[in-house]
XYZ file of C-alpha atoms in Angstrom:
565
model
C 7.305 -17.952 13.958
C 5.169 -21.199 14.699
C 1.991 -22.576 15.860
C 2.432 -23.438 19.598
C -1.853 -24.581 20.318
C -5.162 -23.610 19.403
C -7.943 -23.920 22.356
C -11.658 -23.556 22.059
C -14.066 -22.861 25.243
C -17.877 -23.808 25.442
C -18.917 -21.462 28.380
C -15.124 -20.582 29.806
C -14.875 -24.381 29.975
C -11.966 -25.963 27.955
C -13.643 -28.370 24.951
C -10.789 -29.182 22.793
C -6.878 -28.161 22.785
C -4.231 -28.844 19.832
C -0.595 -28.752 20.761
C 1.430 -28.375 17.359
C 4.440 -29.618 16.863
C 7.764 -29.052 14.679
C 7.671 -30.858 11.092
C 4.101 -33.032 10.467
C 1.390 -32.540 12.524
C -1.273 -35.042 11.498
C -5.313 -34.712 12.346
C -6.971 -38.153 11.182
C -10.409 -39.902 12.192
C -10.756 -42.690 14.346
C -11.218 -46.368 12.177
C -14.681 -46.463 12.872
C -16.060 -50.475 13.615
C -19.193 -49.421 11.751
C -18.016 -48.506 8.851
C -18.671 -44.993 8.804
C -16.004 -42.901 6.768
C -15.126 -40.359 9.348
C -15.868 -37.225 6.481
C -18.216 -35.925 9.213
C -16.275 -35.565 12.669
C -14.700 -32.110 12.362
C -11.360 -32.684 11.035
C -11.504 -30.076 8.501
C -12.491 -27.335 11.636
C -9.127 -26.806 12.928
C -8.139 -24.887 10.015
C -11.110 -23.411 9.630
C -10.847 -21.560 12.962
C -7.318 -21.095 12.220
C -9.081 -18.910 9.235
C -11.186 -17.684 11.508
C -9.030 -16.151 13.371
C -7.277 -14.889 10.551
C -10.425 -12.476 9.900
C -12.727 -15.075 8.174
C -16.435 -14.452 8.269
C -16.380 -17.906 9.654
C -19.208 -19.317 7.845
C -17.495 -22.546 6.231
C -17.232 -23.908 10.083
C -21.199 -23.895 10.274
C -22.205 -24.193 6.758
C -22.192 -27.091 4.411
C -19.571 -26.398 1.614
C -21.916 -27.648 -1.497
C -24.760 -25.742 -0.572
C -23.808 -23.151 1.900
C -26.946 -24.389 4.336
C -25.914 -24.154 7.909
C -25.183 -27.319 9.589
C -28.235 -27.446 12.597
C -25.751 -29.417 15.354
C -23.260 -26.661 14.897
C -25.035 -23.731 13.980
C -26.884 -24.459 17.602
C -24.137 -25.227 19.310
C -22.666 -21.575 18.601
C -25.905 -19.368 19.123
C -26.660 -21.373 21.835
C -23.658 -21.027 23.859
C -20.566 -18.703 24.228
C -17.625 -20.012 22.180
C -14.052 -18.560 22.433
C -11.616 -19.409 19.630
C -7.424 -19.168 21.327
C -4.562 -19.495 19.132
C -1.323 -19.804 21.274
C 1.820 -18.226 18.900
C 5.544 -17.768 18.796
C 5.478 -14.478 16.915
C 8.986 -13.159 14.640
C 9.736 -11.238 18.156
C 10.024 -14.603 19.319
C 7.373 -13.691 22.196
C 5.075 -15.838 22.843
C 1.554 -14.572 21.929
C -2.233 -15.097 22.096
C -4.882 -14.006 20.082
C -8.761 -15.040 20.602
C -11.832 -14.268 18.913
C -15.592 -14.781 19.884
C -17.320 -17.306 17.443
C -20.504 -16.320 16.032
C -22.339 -16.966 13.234
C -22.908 -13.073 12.677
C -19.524 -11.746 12.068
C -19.985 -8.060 13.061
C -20.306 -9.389 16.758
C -17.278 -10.648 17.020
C -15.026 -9.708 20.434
C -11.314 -9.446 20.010
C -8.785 -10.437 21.944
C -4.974 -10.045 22.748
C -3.439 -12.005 25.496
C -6.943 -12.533 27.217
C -8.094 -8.709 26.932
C -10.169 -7.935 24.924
C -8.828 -5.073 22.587
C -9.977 -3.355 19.573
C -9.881 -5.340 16.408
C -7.199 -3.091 14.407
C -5.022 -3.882 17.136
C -5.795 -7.342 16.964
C -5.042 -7.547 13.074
C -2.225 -5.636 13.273
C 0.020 -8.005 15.899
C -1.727 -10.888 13.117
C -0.140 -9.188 10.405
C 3.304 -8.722 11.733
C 3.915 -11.518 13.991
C 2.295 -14.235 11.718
C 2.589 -12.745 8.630
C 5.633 -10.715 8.673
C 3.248 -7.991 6.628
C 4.208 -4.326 7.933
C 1.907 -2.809 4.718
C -1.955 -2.537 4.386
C -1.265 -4.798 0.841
C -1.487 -7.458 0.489
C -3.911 -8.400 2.973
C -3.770 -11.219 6.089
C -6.955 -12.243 4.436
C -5.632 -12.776 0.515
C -2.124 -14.297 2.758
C -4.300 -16.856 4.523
C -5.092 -18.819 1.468
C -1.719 -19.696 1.033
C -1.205 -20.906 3.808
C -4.819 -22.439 4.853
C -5.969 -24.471 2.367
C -8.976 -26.022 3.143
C -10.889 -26.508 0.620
C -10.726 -28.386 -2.807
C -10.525 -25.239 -5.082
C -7.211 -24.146 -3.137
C -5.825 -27.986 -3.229
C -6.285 -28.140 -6.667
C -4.742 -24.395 -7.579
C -1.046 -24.129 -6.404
C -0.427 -21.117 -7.227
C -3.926 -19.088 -8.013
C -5.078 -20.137 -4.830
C -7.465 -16.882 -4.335
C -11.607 -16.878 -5.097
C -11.875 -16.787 -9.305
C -12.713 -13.201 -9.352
C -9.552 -12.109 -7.690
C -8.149 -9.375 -9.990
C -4.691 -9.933 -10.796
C -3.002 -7.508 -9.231
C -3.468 -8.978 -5.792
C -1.437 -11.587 -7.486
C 1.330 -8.988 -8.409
C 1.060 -7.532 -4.405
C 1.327 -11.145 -3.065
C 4.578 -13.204 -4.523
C 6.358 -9.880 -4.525
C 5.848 -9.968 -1.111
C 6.198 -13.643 -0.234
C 9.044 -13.633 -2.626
C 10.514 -10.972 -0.166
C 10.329 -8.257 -2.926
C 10.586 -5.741 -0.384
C 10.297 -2.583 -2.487
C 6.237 -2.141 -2.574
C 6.325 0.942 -1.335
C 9.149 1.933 -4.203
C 5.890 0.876 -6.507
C 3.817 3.242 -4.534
C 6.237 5.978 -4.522
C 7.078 5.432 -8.549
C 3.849 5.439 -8.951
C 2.968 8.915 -7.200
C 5.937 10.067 -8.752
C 4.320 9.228 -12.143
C 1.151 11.032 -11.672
C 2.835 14.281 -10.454
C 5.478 14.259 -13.993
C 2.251 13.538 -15.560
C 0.215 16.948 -13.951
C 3.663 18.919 -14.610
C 3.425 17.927 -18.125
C 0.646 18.911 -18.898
C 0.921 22.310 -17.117
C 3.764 22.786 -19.048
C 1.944 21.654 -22.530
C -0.604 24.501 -21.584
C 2.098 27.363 -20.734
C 3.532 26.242 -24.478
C 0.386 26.829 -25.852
C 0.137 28.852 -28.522
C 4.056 29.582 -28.643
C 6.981 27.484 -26.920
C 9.690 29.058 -25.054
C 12.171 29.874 -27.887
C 9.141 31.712 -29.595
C 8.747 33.691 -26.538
C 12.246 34.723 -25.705
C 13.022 36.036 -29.555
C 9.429 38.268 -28.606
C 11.471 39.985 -25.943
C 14.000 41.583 -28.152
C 11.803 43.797 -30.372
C 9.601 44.548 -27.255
C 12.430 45.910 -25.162
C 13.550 47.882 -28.372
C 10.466 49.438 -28.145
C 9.964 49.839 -24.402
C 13.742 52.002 -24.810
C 12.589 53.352 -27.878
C 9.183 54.741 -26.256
C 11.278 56.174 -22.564
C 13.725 58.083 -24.646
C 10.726 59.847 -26.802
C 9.450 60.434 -22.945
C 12.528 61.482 -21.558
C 12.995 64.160 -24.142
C 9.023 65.464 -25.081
C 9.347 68.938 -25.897
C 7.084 71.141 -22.813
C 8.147 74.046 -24.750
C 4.705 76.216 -24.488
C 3.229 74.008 -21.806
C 3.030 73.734 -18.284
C 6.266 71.928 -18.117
C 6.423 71.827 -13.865
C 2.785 69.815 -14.402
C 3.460 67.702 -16.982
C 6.289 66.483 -16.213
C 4.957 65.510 -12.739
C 2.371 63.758 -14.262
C 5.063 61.815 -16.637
C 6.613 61.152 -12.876
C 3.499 59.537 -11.486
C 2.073 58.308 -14.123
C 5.522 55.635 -14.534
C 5.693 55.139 -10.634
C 2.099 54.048 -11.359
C 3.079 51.888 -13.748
C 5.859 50.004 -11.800
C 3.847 49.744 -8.837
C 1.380 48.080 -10.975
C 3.382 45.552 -12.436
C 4.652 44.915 -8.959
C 0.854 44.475 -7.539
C 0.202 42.132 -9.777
C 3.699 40.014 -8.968
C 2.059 40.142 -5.415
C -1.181 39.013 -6.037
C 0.343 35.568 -7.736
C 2.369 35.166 -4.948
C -0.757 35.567 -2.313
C -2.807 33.152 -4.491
C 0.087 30.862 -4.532
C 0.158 30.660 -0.700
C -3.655 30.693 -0.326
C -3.762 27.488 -2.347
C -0.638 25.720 -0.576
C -2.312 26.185 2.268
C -6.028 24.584 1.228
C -3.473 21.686 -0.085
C -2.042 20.772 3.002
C -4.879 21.159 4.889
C -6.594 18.744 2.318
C -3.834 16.221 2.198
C -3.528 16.265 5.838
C -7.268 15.275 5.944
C -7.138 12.252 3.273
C -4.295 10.416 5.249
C -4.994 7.052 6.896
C -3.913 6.057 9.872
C -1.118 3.388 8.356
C 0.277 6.189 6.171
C 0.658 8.214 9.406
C 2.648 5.106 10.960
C 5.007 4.941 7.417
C 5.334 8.399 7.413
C 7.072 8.520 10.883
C 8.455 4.994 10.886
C 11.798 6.091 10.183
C 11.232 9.481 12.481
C 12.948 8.341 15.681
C 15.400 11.988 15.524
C 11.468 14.011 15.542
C 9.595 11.811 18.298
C 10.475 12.431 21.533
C 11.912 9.439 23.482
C 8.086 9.740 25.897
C 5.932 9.653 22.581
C 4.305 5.743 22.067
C 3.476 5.409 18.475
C 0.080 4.877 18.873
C -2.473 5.568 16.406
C -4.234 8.510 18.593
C -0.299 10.146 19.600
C 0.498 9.519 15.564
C -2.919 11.727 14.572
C -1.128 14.133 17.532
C 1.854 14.789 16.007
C 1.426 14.671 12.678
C -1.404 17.255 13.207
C 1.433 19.488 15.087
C 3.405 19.056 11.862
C 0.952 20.082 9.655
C -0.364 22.878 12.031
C 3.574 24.402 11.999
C 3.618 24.062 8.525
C 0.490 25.705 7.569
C 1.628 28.651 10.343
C 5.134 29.138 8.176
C 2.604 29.467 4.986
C 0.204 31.969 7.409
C 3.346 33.925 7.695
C 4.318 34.481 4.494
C 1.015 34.869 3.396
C 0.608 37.752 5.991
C 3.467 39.668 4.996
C 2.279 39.633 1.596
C -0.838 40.790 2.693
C 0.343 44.020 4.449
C 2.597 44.678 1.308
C -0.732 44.506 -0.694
C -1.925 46.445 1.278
C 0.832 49.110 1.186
C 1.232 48.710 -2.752
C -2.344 48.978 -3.249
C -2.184 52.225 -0.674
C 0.404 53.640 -2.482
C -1.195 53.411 -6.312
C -4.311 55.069 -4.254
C -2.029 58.019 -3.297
C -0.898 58.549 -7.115
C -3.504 57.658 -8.574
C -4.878 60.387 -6.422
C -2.030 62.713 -7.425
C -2.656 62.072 -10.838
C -6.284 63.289 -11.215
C -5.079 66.898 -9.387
C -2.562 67.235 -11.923
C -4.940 66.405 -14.603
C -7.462 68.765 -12.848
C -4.300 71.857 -13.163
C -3.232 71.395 -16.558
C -4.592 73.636 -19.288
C -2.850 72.156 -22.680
C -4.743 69.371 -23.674
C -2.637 68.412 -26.556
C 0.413 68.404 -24.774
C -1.168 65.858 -22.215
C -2.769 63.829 -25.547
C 0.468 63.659 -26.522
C 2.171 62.508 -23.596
C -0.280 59.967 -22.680
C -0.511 58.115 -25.486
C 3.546 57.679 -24.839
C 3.227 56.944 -21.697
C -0.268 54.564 -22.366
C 1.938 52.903 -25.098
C 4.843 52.379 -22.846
C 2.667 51.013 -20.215
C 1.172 47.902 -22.679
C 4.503 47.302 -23.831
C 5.754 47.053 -20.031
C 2.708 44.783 -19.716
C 3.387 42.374 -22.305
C 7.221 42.060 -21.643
C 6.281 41.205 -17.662
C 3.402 38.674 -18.727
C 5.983 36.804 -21.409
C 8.852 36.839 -18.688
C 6.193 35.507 -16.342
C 5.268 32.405 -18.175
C 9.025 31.512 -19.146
C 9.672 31.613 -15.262
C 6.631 28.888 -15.735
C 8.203 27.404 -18.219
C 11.267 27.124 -16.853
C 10.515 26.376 -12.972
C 8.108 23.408 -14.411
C 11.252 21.952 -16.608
C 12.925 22.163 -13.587
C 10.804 20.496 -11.336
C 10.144 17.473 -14.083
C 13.427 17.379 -13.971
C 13.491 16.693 -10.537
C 10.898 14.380 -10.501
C 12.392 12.471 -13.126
C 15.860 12.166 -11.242
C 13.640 11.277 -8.571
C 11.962 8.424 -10.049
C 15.312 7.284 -11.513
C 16.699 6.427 -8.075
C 13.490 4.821 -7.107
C 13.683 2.750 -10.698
C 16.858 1.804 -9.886
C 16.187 0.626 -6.267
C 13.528 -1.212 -7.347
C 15.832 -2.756 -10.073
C 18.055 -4.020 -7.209
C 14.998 -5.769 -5.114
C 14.141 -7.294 -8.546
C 17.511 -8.750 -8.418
C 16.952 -9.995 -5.119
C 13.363 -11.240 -5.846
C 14.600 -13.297 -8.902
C 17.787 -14.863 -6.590
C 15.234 -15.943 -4.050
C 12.943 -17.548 -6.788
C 16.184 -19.079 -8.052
C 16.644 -20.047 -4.311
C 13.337 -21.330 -3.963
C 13.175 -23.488 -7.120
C 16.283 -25.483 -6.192
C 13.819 -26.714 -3.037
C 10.944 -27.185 -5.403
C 12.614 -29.076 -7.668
C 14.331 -31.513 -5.772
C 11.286 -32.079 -3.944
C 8.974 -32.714 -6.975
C 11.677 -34.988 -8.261
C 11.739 -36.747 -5.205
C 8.318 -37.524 -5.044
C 7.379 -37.790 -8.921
C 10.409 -38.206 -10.917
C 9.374 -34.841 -12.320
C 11.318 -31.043 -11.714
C 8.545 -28.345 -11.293
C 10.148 -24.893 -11.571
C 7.999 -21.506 -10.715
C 8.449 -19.013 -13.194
C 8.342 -15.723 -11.989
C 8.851 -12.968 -13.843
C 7.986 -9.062 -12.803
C 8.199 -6.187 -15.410
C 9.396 -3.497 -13.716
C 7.725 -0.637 -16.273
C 4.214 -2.030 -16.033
C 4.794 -3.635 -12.747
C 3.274 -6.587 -13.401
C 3.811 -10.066 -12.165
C 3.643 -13.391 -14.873
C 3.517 -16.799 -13.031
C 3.732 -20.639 -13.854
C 4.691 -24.026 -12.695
C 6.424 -25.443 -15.209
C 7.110 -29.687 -15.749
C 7.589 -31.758 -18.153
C 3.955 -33.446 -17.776
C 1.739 -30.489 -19.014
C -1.009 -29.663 -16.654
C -1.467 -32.649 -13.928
C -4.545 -33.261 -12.174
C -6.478 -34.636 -9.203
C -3.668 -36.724 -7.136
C -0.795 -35.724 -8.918
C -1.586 -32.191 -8.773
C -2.027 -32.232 -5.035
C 1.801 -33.740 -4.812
C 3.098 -30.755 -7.158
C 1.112 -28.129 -4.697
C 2.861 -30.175 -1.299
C 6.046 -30.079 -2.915
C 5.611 -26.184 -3.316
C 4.188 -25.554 0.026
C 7.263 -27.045 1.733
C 9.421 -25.879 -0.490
C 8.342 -22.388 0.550
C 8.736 -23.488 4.365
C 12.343 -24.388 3.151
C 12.665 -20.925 1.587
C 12.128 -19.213 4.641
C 14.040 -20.384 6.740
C 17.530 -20.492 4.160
C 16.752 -16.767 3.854
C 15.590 -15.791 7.246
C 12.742 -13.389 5.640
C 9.800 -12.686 7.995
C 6.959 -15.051 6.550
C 4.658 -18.141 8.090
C 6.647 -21.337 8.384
C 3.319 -23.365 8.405
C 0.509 -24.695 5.734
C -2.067 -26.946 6.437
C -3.331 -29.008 3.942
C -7.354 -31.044 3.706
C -8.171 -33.643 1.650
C -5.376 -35.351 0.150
C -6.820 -38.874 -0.343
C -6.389 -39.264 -4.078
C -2.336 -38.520 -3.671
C -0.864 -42.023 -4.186
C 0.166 -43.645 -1.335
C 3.539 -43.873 -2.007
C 3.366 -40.001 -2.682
C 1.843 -39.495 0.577
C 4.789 -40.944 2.461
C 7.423 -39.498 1.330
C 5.646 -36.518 1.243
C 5.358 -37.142 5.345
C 8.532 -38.767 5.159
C 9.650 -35.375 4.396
C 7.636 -33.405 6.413
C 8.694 -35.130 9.327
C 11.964 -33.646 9.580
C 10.887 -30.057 8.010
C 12.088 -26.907 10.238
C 8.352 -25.911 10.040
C 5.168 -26.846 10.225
C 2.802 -29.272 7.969
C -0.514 -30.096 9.191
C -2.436 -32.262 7.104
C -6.032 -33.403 7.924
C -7.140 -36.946 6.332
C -8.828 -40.257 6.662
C -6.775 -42.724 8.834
C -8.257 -44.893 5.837
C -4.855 -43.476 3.853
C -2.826 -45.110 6.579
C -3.326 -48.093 7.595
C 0.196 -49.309 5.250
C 2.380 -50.350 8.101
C 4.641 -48.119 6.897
C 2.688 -45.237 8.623
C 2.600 -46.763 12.044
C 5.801 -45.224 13.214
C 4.502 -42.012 11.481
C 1.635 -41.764 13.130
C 2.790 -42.519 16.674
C 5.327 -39.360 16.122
C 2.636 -37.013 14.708
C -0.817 -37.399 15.169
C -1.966 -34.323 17.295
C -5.608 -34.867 16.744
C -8.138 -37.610 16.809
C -11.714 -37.419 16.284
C -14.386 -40.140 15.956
C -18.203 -40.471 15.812
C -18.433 -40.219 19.665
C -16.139 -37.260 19.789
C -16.547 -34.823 17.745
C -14.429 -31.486 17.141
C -17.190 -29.535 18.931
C -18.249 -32.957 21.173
C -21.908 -32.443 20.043
């Protein structure tokens, strides 16, 4: 991608255009015959609306940096009138695009727009995202990317690589040189991660089935309990009626064991319908909680589902994954139906017996024959009880070793894919450092390497420059942060990965001078783009003269201004 011009209207009426070029783009001050500095003509704005349309509030282009007061001239000049920011673009599709935003100084009432329409402003951040920052992913943000690229003020030209505000958290670090390092296995974080949490709820489900006795405790319980289960039919099977109504009695010994079974079987059923009652309030509920870029993930890769007429829009996304979830739920409603009506007909049928049971109760006359029997049968049916409830929760036991098992072979392929993008991360740091190196040598004598290092188990990133001169400052420190940023351009485009081949840079007066040209010297012939604003004072060794002829593509002075106020 590149930078093709940025454009700002006053009223519909063209104020100021900037045509960027390949390699150094320079934005200086006019010498001024008075001997003004030129620190107050607006040099620093261009980025600043570059940032601006990058999703900054905006507030650094009518505020004073030291004390954050507004600047009157400029705060004015923007209530006052209507001001449309245009950034002309040569996105990754290698389309030409244009994006424009409204400036105001309240941020909320900002107007979006895509090649001169106006258009809603996730629409707007999303062509930002992938055409200038090659980010497909909600994380990291164009907003945390921007300061790496824009940096405009002296806490990012003095912070090469924690370029973010102080009270970034650290993990934004992690999300951001895995990405511009072209670690492209975030979402195989993401997906370890979920992966994690569910081995983590199966665990403990199947610490609490274990609990009091573990599954080889259980099984050897089985044994004596089906002894007794045989031991208690046989007496059953061969009770003495002798004396007793034996038609009756044995009836009753009939019903009384369907009763049983059917029981046992009732309650199997039951499970099952709360099983399906609560899969179905889960996908409900998870089909609730997703956001619209999960819905776009989800189906990236679902070409073979979406008909050729469906546009993946964010409305026709909701649409069909809705219709997904809706046929999925109706599957559940199925089964959960035909469970019902066999509820129903089990529950019926225990009704009927139980029914069946009481007449016979009602007819017989020997009440120690049915005492006796009973107490069998009443014995028999605890014992039937138990065995079902201990087979139950090894079928726990086991189904949850199975699926951990699962999981874990899961997250074993995942581990070892994002092993391989490690590889590939650490070969294009490699890559990278060969650029930064020769480049720091080139301009300081000194080799600055990056060190980066990611931990794959607690996914953590650990980053340094490291040199030979331990921590440089002011001048020095700016040359080690230019050697890094176009080392980066260089990066990209050996490896062809989709990231900005731009960085502007403000304030680099205290570099040496020497520094600064071969820094431009450099810059000149980059396959990118380096945009530097500074004081013509900087130039005026006649070295620069051909320099500046090639690439300054702004001048501003006291009698014309960025804004011309």
């Amino acid at each position: 991608m590149k930078l093709i011009k940025l454009s700002v209207y006053k009223n519909s009426e063209l104020i100021r255009s900037i045509q960027f070029k390949k390699g150094l783009n320079l934005i200086v001050n006019s010498i001024s015959q008075s001997g003004r500095t030129g620190n107050s003509v607006g040099k620093s704005t261009p980025s600043r609306l570059l940032d601006y349309l990058f999703l900054s509030s905006g507030e650094d282009i009518y505020t004073e940096a030291e004390f954050g007061k507004p600047i009157p001239d400029v705060y004015r000049f923007i209530n006052e009138n209507t001001i449309y920011v245009e950034l002309e673009f040569e996105g990754f599709d290698l389309k030409e695009h244009r994006i424009g935003r409204t400036l105001t100084t309240d941020p909320k009432s900002s107007v979006y727009y895509l090649d001169s329409k106006v258009c809603d402003k996730s629409d707007y951040l999303d062509l930002v995202a992938r055409q200038i920052f090659g980010q497909v992913n909600e994380k990291p943000s164009v907003r945390n990317l921007s300061h790496k690229f824009i940096r405009n003020t002296n806490e990012k030209m003095q912070n090469t690589t924690r370029f973010l505000h102080g009270n970034a958290k650290p993990d934004i670090y992690d999300q951001l040189y895995l990405f511009l390092f072209g670690f492209s296995g975030l979402d195989l974080l993401k997906d370890k991660a979920n992966l994690n949490n569910k081995i983590r709820t199966k665990t403990k489900h199947l610490a609490a089935y274990r609990n009091p006795h573990r599954e080889s405790a259980l099984q050897k319980m089985i044994a004596p309990l089906k002894s007794e289960e045989a031991e208690l039919q046989d007496k059953i099977d061969s009770f003495d009626f002798t004396g007793s109504q034996d038609s009756s009695v044995k009836e009753l010994v009939d019903v009384q064991n369907k009763i049983s079974d059917l029981t046992i079987g009732y309650s199997k059923i039951k499970t099952r319908l709360s099983y399906l009652e609560k899969s179905i309030a889960k996908v409900r509920e998870s089909a609730a909680s997703v956001a619209g870029k999960e819905l776009t993930t989800i189906y990236a890769e679902a070409g073979v589902a979406i008909s050729d007429g469906l546009k993946r829009s964010f409305e026709e996304l909701v649409v069909f994954h809705s219709k997904v979830v809706s046929n999925k739920v109706n599957l559940l409603k199925s089964d959960l139906e035909k469970y019902q009506k066999e509820e129903a007909r089990v529950r019926d049928e225990i009704s009927s017996l139980q029914n069946i049971e009481s007449g016979i109760f009602r007819h017989i006359k020997e009440p120690d024959t049915l005492k006796a029997i009973g107490a069998l049968y009443n014995d028999l049916s605890k014992i039937k009880e138990q065995i079902a409830g201990i087979s139950a929760l090894l079928d726990k036991i086991e189904n949850t070793k199975s699926e951990i098992e699962s999981l874990e072979n899961s997250k074993l392929k995942v581990v070892q894919e994002i092993a391989k993008n490690t590889e590939d991360l650490d070969s294009n740091v490699e890559l990278f450092n060969e650029y930064f190196g020769e480049l720091s040598k080139s301009f300081y004598g000194d080799r600055y390497i990056f060190d980066l290092e990611f931990d794959i188990e607690t996914e953590k990133c650990r980053f340094d420059i490291v040199n030979i001169a331990p921590n440089p400052t002011g001048g020095k420190k700016k040359g080690e942060l230019s050697a890094f940023d176009l080392a980066y351009i260089q990066f990209v485009k050996a490896t062809n990965i989709k990231r900005p081949s731009f960085v502007i840079h403000d304030s680099i007066e205290d570099v040496d001078v020497n520094q600064v040209f071969d820094i431009f010297q450099r810059a000149e012939h980059l396959d990118g783009q380096y945009i530097v604003a500074l004081l013509s004072d900087k130039l005026v060794d006649p070295r620069f003269d051909l320099l500046k002829k090639r690439s300054i593509i702004l001048e501003l002075s006291e009698s014309d201004k960025f804004f011309k106020i």
